[in-house]
Tab-separated table of C-alpha atoms in Angstrom:
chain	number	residue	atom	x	y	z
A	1	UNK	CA	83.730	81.362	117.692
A	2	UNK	CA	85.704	81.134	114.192
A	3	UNK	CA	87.396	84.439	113.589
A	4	UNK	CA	85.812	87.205	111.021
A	5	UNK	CA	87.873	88.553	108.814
A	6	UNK	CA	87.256	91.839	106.774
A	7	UNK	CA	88.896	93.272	104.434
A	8	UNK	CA	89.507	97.044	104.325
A	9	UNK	CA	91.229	99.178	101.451
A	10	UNK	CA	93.918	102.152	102.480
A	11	UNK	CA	95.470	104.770	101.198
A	12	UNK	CA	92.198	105.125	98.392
A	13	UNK	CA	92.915	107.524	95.247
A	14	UNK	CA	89.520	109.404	94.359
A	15	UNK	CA	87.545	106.663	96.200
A	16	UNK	CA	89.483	103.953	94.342
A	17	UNK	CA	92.190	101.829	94.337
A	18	UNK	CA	94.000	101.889	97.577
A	19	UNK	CA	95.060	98.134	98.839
A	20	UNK	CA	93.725	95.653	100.756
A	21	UNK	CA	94.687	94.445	104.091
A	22	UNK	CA	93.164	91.491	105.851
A	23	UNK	CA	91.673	92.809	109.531
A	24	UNK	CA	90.835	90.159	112.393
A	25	UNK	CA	88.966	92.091	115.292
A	26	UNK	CA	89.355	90.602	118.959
A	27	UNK	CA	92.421	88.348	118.122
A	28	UNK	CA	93.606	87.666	121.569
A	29	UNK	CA	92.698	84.143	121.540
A	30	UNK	CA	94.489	83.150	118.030
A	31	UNK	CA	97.959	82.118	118.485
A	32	UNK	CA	100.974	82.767	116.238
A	33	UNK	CA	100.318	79.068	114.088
A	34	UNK	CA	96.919	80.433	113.407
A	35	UNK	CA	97.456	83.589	112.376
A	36	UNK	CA	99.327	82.526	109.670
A	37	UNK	CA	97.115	80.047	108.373
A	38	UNK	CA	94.311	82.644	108.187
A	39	UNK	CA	97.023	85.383	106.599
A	40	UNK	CA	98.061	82.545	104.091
A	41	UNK	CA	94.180	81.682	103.634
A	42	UNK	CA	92.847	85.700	103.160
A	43	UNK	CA	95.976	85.611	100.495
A	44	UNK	CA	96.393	89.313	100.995
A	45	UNK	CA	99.680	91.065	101.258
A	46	UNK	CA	99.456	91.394	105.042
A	47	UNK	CA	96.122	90.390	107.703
A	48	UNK	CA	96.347	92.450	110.681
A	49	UNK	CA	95.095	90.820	114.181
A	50	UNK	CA	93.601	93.114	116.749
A	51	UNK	CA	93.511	92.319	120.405
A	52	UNK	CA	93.417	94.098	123.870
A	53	UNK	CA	97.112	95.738	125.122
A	54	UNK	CA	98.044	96.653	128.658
A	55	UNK	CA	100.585	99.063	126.670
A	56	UNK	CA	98.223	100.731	124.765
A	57	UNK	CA	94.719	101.423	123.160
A	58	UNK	CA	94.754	98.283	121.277
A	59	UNK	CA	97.442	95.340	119.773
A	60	UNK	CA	98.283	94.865	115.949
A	61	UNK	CA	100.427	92.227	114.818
A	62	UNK	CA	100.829	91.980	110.822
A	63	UNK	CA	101.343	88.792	108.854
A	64	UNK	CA	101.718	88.057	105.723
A	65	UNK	CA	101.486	84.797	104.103
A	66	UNK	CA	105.078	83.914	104.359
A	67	UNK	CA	105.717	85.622	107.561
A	68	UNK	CA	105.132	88.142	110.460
A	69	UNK	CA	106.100	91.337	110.460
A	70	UNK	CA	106.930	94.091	112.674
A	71	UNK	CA	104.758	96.930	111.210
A	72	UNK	CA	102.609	98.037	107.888
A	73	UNK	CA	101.181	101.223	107.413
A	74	UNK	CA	98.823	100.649	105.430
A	75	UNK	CA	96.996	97.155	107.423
A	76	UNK	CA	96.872	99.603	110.257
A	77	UNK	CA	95.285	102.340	107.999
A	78	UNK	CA	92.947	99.586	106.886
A	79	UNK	CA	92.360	98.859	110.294
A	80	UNK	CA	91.217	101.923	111.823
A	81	UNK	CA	89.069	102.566	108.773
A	82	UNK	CA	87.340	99.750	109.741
A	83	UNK	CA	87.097	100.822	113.423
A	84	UNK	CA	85.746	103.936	112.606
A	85	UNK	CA	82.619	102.250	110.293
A	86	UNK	CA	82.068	100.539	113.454
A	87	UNK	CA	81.578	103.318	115.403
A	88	UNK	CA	85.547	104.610	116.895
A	89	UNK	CA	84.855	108.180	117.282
A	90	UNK	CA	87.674	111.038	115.814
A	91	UNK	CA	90.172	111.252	118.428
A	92	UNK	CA	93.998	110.292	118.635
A	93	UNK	CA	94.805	106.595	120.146
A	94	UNK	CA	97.909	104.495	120.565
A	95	UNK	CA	98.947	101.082	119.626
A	96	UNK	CA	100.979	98.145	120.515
A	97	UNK	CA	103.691	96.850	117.945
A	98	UNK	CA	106.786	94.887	117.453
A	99	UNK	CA	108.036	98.322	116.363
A	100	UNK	CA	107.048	100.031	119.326
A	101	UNK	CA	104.076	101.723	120.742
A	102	UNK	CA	102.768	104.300	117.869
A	103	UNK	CA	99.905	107.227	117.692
A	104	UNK	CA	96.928	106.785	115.299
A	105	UNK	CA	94.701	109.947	114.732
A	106	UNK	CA	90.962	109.784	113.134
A	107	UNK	CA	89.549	112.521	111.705
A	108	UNK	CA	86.172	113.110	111.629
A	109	UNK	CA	85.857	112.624	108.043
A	110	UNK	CA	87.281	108.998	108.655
A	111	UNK	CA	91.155	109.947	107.229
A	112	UNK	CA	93.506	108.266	109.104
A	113	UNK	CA	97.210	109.321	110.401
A	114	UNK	CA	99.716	106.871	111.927
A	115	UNK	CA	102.792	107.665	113.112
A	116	UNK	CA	106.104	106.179	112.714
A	117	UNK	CA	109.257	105.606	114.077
A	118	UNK	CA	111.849	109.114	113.143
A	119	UNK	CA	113.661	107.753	109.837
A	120	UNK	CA	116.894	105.466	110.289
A	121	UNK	CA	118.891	105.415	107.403
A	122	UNK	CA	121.392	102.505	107.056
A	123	UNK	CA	123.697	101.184	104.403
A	124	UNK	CA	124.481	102.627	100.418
A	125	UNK	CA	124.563	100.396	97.828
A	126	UNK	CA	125.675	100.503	94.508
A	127	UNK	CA	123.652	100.077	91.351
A	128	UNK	CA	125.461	96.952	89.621
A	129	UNK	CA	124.503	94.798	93.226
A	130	UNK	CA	120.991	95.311	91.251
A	131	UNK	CA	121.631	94.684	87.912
A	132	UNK	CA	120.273	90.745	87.765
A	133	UNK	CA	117.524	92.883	89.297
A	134	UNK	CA	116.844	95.223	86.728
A	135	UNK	CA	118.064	94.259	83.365
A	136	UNK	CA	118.493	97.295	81.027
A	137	UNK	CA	117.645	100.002	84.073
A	138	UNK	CA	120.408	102.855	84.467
A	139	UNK	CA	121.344	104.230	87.294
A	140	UNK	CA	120.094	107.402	88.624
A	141	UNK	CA	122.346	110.513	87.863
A	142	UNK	CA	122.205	111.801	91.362
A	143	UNK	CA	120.214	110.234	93.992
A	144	UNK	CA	121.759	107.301	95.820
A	145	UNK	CA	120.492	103.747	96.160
A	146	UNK	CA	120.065	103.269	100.283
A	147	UNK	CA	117.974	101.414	102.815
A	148	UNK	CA	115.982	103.633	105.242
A	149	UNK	CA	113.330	102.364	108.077
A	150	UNK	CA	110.338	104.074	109.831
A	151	UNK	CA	109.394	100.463	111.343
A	152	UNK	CA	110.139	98.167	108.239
A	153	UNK	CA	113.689	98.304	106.438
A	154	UNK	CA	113.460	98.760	102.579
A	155	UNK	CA	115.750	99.717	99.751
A	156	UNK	CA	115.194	103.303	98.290
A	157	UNK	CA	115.372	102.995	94.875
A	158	UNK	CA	115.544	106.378	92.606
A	159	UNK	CA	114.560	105.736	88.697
A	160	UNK	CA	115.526	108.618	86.198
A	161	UNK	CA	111.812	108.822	84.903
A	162	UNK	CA	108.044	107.582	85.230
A	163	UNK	CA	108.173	106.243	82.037
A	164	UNK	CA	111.286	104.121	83.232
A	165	UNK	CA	109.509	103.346	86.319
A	166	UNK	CA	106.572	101.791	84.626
A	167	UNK	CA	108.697	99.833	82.328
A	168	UNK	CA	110.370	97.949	85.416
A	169	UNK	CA	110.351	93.991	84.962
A	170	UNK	CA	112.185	92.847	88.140
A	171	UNK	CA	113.487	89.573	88.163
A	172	UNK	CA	111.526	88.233	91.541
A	173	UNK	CA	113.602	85.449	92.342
A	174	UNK	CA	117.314	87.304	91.971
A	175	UNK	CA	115.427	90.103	94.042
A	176	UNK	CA	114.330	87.820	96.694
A	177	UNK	CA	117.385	86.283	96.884
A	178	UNK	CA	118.678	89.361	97.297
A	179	UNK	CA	116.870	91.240	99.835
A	180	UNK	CA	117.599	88.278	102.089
A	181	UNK	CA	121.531	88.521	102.147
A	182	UNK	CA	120.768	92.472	102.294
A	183	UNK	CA	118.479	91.956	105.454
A	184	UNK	CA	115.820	94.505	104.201
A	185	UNK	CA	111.904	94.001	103.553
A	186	UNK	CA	112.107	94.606	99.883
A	187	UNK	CA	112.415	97.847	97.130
A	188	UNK	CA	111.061	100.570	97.179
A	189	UNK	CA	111.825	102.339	93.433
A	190	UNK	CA	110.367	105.857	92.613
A	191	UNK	CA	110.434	108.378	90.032
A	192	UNK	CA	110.338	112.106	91.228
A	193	UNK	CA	107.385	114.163	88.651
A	194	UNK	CA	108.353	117.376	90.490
A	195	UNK	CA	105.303	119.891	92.088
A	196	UNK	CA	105.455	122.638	94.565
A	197	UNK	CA	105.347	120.254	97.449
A	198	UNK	CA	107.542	116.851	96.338
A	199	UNK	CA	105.851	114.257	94.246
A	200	UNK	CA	106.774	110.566	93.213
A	201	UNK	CA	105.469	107.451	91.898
A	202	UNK	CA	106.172	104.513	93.721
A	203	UNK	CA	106.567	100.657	93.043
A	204	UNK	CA	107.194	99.023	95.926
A	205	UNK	CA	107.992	94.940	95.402
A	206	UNK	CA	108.752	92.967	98.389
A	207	UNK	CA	109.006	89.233	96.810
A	208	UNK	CA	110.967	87.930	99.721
A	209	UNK	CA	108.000	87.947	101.529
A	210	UNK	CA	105.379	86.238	99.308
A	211	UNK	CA	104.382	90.038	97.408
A	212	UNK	CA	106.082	90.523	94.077
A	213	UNK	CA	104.486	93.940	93.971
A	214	UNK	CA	102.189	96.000	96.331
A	215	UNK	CA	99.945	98.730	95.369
A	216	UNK	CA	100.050	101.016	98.695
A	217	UNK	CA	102.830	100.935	101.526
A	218	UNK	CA	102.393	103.256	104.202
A	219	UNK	CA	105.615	102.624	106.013
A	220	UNK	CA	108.255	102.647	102.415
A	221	UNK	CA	106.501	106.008	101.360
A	222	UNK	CA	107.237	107.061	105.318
A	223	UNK	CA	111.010	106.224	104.835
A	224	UNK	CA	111.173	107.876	101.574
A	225	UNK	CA	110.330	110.632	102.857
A	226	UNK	CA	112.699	110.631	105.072
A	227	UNK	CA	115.038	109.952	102.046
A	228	UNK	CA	113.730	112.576	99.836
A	229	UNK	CA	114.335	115.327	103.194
A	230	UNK	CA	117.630	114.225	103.245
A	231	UNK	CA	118.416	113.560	99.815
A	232	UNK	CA	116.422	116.300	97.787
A	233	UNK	CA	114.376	118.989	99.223
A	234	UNK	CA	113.378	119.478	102.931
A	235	UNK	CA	110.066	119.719	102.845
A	236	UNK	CA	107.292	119.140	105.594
A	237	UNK	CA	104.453	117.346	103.253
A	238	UNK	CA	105.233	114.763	100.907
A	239	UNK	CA	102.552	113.306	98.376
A	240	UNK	CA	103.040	109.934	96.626
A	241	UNK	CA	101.217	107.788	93.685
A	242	UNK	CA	101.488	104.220	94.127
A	243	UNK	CA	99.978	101.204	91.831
A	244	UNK	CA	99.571	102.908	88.590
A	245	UNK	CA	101.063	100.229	86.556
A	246	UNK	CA	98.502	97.624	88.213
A	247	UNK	CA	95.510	99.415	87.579
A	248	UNK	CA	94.998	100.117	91.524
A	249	UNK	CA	95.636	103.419	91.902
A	250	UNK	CA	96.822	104.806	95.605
A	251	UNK	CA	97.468	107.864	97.072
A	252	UNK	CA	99.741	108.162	100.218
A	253	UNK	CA	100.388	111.753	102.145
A	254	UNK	CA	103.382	111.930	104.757
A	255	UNK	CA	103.899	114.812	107.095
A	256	UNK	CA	106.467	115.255	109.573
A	257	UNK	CA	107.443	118.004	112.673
A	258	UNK	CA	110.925	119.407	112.339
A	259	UNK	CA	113.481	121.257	114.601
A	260	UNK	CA	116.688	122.375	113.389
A	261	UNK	CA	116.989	120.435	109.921
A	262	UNK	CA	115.945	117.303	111.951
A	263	UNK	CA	112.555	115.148	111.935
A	264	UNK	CA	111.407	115.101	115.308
A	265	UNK	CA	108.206	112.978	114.142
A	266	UNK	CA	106.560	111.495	111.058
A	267	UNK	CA	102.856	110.212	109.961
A	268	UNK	CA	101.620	108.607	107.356
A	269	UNK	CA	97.939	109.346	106.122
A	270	UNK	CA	95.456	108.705	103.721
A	271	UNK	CA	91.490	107.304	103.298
A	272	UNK	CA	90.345	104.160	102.655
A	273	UNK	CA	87.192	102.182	102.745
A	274	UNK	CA	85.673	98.534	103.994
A	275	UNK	CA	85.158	96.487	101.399
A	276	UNK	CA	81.470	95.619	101.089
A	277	UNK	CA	81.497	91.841	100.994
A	278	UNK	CA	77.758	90.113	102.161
A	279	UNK	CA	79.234	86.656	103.316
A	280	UNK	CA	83.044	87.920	105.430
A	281	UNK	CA	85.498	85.112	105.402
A	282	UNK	CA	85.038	82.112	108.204
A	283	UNK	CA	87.920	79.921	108.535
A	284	UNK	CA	87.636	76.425	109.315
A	285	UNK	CA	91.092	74.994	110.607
A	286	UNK	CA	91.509	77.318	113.820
């Protein structure tokens, strides 16, 4: 049987928006070459492929259409979005990565929580390595530039306003480039607009990996986060905007448990919805 592939939006702001992940149900039989092709074909920032796992309630392996990789928050969002339409009741289940073995909760009212690996935060780096980047940008006045992973390794990139933010023409190719000598995913930039509970907009761009700009990461927002609790306020609930400037508006929620200053565990959250397509894609090729 050729493999059905939905397609299932995450992280949706006021039941729009969100972004699209590619989702391949009973993948066990497709092997690496394959998945490829169909995460090349769907054209989609990542394709997740779900298949049985002695480890866990179920397998996901991402791809996107350069490359597989280890996690993304918001495919598996996507995913279980899809699962639940399909009849997965509420109730917390686990699942099988290249990051790990991770919990997914479903709440009755079909939002989803996935947890994450406990921040890592790796190397500083200094505003002029972006420059060719960014032409014109200034430098923050007080956050710093670093890379932080929950499962994927990005830059976290502070910007002094929204408005600054939105006006962001990266130079894809010097950023791709780039990100490869630095070892990281891609950039993460963000613009604090303040609120009881800590607020940013996001623009996460990733062109190393075939996505010059995505409009909802679960795993970046996870790691900033992590940033913005050791960077700028401790807080237990973060809130974030993503995709304004593309017209796709996303919202993505983080929470975390904490003991003694430390995060002891992080989730990322947020609702989606399957796309309602009459004729899913078959692939011919596999």
């Amino acid at each position: 049987m050729k493999p059905r592939v939905y397609i299932a939006n995450a992280f949706c702001h006021q039941g729009k928006g969100g972004n699209g992940a590619g989702v391949v149900l009973a993948a066990g039989g497709i092997d690496r070459k394959q998945k490829l092709h169909i995460a090349q074909r769907v054209g989609l920032s990542e394709t997740v492929f779900v298949s049985d796992s002695p480890l866990a309630d179920f397998r996901l392996e991402y791809f996107t259409p350069v490359d597989e990789v280890d996690l993304c928050g918001h495919a598996t969002i996507a995913t279980f979005v899809l699962l639940h339409q399909q009849g997965l009741q509420a109730g917390c289940y686990t699942i099988d990565t290249r990051s790990g073995r991770l919990q997914v909760s479903v709440s009755a009212d079909g939002k989803v929580w996935m947890q994450q690996c406990c921040p890592v935060f790796h190397e500083f780096y200094c505003f002029e390595d972006f420059r060719d980047c960014f032409p014109d940008l200034q430098p923050h006045p007080v956050l710093p530039i670093q890379a932080v992973s929950t499962g994927l390794k990005d830059i976290m990139f502070p910007v002094g306003s929204v408005d600054e933010l939105d006006a962001l023409k990266p130079n894809f190719d010097v950023m791709a480039q780039l990100n490869h000598r630095q070892g990281v995913v891609g950039i993460h930039a963000f613009a604090l607009i303040g609120g009881d509970t800590p607020v940013a907009v996001c623009r996460n761009f990733a062109p190393r990996y075939g996505i010059p700009e995505e409009s909802a990461t679960g795993t970046s927002n996870c790691a900033l986060a992590g940033y913005l609790f050791k960077h700028f306020s401790q807080s237990t609930h973060y809130s974030f905007l993503q995709g304004l400037t593309m017209g796709i508006p996303s919202a993505i929620e983080v929470r975390m448990q904490v003991e003694d200053s430390s995060i002891i565990q992080i989730e990322v959250g947020g609702v989606g919805q399957v796309m309602q397509v009459d004729d899913f894609l078959n692939y011919s090729g596999i």
